[in-house]
Coordinates of C-alpha atoms and ligand atoms in Angstrom, one line a residue:
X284 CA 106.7 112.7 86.0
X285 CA 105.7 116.1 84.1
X286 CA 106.6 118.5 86.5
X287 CA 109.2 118.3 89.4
X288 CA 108.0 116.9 92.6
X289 CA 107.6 119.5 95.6
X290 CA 108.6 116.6 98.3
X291 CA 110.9 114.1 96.1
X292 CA 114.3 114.1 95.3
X293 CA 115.3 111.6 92.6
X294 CA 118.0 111.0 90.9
X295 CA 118.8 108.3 88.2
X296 CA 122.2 106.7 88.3
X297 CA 123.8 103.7 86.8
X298 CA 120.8 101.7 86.6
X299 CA 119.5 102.9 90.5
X300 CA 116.5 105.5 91.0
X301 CA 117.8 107.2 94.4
X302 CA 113.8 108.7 95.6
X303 CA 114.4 110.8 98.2
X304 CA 111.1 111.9 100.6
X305 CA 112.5 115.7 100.8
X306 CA 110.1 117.0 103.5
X307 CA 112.6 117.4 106.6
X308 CA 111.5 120.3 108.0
X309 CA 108.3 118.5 108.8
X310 CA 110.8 114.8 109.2
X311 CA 109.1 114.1 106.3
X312 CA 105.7 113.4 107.2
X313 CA 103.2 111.6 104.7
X314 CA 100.7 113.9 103.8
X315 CA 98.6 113.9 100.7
X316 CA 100.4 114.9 97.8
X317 CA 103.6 113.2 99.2
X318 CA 102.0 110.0 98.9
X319 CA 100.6 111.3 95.5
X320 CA 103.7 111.8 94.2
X321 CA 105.4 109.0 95.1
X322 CA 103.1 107.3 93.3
X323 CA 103.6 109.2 89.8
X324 CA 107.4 108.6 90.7
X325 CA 106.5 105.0 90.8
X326 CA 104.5 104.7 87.9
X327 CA 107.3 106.5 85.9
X328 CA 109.8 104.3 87.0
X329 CA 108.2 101.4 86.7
X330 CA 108.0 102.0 83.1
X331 CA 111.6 102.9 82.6
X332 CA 113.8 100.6 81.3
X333 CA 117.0 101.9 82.3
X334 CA 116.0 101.9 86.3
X335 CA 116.3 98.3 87.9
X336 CA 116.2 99.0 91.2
X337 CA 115.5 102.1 94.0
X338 CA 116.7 102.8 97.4
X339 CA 114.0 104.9 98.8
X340 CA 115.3 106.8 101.8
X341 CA 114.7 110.2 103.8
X342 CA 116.4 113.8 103.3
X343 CA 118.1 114.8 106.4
X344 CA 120.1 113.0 109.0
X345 CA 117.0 112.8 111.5
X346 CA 114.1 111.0 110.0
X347 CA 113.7 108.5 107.1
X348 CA 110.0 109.4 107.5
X349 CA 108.3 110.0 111.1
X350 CA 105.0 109.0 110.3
X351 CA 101.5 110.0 108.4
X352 CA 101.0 113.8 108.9
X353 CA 99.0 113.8 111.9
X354 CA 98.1 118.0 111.1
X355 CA 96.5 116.6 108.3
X356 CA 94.7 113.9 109.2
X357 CA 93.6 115.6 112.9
X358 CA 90.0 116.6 111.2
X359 CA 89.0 113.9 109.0
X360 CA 85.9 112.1 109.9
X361 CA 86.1 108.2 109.4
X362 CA 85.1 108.5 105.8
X363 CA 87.9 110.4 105.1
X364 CA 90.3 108.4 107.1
X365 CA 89.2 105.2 105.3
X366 CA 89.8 107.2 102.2
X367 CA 93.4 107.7 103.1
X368 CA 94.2 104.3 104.1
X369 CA 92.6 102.6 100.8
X370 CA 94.7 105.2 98.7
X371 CA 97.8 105.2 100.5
X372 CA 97.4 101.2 100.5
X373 CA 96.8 100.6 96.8
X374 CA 98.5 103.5 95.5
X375 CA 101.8 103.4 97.2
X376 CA 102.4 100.4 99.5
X377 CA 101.3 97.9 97.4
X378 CA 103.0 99.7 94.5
X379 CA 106.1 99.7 96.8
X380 CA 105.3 95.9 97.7
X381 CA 104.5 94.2 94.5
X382 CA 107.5 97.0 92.4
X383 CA 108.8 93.8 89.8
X384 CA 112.3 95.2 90.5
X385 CA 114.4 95.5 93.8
X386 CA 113.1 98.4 96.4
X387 CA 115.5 99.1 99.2
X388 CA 114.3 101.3 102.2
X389 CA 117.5 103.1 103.6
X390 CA 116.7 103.9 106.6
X391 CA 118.3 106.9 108.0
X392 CA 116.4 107.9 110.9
X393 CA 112.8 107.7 112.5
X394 CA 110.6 105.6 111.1
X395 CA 107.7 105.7 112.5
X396 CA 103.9 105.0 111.7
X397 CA 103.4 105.4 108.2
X398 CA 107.2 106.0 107.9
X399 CA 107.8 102.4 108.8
X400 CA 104.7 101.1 107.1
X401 CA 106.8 102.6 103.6
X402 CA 109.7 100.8 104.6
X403 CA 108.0 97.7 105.3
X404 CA 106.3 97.8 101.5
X405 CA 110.1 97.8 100.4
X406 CA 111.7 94.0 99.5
X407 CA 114.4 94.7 102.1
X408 CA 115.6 97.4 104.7
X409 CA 118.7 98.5 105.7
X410 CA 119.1 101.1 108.6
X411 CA 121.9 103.6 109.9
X412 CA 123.1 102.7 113.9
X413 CA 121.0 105.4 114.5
X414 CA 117.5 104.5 113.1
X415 CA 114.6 104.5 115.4
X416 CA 111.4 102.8 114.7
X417 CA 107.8 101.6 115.5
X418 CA 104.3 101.5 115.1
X419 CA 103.1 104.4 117.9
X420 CA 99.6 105.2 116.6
X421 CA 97.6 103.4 119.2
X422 CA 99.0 106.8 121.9
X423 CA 97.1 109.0 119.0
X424 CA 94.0 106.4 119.4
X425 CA 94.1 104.6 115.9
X426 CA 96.0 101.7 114.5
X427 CA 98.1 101.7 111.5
X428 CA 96.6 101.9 108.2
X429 CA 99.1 101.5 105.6
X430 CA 99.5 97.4 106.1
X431 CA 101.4 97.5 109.3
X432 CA 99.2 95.4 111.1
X433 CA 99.5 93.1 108.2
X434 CA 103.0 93.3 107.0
X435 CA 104.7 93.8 110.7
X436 CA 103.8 89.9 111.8
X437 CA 105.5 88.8 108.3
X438 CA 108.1 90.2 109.3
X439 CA 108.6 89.9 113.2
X440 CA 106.3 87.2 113.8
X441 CA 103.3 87.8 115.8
X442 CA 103.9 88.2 119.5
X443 CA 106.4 90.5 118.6
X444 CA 104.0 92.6 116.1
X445 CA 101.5 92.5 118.8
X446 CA 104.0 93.8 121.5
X447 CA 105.0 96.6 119.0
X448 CA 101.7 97.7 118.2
X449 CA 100.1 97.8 121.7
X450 CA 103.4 99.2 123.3
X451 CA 103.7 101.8 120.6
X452 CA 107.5 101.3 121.4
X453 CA 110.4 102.7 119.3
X454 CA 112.7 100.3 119.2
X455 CA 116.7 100.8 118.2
X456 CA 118.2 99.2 115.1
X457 CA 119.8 96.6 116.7
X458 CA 116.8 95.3 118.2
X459 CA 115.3 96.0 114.9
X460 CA 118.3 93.7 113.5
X461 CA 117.8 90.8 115.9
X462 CA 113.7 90.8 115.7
X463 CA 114.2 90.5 111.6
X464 CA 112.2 94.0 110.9
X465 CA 115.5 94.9 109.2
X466 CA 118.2 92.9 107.0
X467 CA 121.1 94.9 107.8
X468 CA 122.3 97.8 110.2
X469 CA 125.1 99.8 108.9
X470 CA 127.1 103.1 110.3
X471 CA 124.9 106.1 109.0
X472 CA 127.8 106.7 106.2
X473 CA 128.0 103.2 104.6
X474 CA 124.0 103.4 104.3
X475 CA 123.4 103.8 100.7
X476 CA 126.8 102.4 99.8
X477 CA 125.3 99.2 101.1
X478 CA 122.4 99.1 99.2
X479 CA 124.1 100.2 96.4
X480 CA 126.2 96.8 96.6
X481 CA 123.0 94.8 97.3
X482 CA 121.8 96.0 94.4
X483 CA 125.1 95.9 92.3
X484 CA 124.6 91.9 92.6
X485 CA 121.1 91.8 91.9
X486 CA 121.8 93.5 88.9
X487 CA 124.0 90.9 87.7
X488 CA 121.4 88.5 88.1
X489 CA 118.4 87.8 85.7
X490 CA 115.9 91.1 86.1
X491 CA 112.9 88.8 84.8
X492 CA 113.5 86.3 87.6
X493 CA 114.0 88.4 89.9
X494 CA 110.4 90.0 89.2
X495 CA 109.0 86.7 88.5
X496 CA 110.5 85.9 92.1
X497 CA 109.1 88.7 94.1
X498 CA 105.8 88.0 92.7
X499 CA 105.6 84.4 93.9
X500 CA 107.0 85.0 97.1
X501 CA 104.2 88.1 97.7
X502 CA 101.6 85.8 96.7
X503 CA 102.7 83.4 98.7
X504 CA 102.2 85.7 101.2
X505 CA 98.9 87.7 100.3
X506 CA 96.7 84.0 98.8
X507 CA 98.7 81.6 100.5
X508 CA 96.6 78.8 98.7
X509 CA 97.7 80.2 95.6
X510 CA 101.7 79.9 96.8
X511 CA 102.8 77.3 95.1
X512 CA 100.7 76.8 92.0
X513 CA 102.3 80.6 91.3
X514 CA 106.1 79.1 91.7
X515 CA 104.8 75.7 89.5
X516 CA 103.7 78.7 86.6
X517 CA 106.3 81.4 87.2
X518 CA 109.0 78.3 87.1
X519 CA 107.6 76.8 83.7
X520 CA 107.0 80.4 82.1
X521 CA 111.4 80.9 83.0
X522 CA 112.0 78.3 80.3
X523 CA 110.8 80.3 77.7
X524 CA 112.8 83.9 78.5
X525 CA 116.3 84.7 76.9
X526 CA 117.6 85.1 80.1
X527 CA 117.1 81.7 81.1
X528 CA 118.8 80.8 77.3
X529 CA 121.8 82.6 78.3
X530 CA 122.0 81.7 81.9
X531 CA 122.5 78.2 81.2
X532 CA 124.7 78.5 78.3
X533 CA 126.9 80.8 80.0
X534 CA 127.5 77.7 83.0
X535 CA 128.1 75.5 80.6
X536 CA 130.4 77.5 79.0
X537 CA 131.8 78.6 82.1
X538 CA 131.3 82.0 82.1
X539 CA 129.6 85.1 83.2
X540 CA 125.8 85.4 82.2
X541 CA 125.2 88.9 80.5
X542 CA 121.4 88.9 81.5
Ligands
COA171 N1 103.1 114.5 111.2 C1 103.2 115.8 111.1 N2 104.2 116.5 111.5 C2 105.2 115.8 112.1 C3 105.2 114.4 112.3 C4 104.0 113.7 111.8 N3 103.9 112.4 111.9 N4 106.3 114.1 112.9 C5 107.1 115.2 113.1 N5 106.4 116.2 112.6 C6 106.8 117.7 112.6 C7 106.6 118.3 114.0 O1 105.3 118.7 114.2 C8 107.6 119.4 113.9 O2 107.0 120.5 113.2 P1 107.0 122.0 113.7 O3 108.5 122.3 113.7 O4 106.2 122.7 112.7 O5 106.4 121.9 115.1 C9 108.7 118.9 113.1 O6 108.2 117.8 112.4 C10 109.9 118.4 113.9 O7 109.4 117.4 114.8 P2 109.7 117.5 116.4 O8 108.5 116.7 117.1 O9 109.9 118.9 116.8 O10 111.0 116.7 116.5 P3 111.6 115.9 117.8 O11 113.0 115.6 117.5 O12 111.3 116.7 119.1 O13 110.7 114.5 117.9 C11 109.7 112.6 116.9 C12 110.8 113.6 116.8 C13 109.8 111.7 115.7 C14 109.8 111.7 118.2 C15 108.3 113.3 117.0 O14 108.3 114.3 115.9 C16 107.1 112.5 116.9 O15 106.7 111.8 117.8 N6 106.5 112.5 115.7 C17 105.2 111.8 115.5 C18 105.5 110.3 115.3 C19 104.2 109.5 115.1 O16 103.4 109.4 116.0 N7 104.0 109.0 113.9 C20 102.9 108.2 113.6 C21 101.8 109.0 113.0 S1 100.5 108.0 112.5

């Protein structure tokens, strides 16, 4: 990024981008140019070598982000709304979604709406004890926009999607746990210590599998006629990386890969 984001904290440490959505006065609430610039942050990342992975969570104790920002949004005329879901779609969930290296949501408070939608575009989730989320945007008379019609029943299956979105429920993050909408629920202060470990071991692992992996497994899931003739490619084309050199030398010599 050029110039330093007005609703993003980031931070770069050993080999983690820590993105912050830094809007908590407002429980930081999508609007336009926070989605904008998470996208830069994304692009930016993407592209730098030293990152290989980001826990993407919320400033503030309260919210990890409460939603799109309904002030915004309260005038726009269905053009405009459908506008806002294509951009936020392409340009940030599906960013988020298809990222080639790990993507944790820590969840530290509400997520709801859009704020949950972000956290669904992550790989994985972790929440505090204290998280709170759902999908309430059919009591505001719309339905969510950002994938989470589509990426809620990969997650929780559909009757439970289905009871989320037409309840508008906010559910706690045990139920959360139990339903599979998050992988791990944590006291609020071991939240990003325990992403930070999840990532720790993916980091010992090979970084062009693990992007060759998440791409198979989200097309799986987006063409699922194209599922496994994506594995049968992505499979062959690991014989011909380095990392795949070292990774069977170093079992056979009975040692630790350095990927
Ligand atoms: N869009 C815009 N502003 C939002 C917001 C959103 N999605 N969620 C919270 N805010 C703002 C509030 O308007 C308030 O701003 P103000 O101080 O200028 O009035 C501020 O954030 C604090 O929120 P507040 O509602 O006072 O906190 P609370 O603790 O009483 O309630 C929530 C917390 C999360 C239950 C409540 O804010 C809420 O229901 N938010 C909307 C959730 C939602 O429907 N999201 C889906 C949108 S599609």
């Amino acid at each position: 990024m050029k110039k330093t984001p007005t609703y993003f904290l980031l931070d770069i440490k050993n080999n983690t981008a820590y993105i912050t959505v830094n809007r908590p006065d407002k429980l930081n609430a999508l609007n336009t140019l926070v989605l904008k610039e998470l996208s830069e942050i994304l692009t930016t990342l993407e592209a730098n070598e030293d990152v290989r992975g980001i826990i993407l969570t919320g400033a503030g104790d309260k919210a990890f982000v409460a939603g799109a920002d309904i002030k915004e949004f309260q005038e726009f005329s269905s053009d405009e709304a459908w506008q806002l879901s294509k951009s936020g779609q392409e340009e940030v969930m599906d960013n988020l979604y298809t990222f080639p290296k790990p993507v944790i949501a820590a969840i530290n408070g509400f997520a709801l709406g859009g704020g949950l939608e972000l956290a669904m575009a992550c790989h994985i989730r972790v929440a505090s004890e204290e998280a709170k989320m759902g999908l309430p945007e059919v009591s505001l008379g719309i339905i969510p926009g950002y994938g989470g019609t589509q990426r809620l029943p990969q997650l929780v299956g559909r009757g439970k999607a289905l009871e989320m979105i037409m309840t508008g429920d906010i559910i706690e993050a045990k139920d959360g746990l139990q339903w599979g909408l998050v992988n791990h629920v944590v006291p609020q202060g071991e939240l990003i210590s325990t992403c930070e470990r999840l990532l720790e071991k993916m980091y010992q692992r090979s970084s062009s599998a693990i992007a060759a992996a998440i791409r198979a497994v989200n097309i799986g899931l987006m063409e699922p006629e194209r599922g496994y003739e994506e594995e049968m490619d992505a499979f062959a084309n690991a014989f011909d990386t380095p990392d795949f050199q070292e990774g069977v030398a170093a079992f056979l010599e009975k040692r630790k890969p350095n990927f």
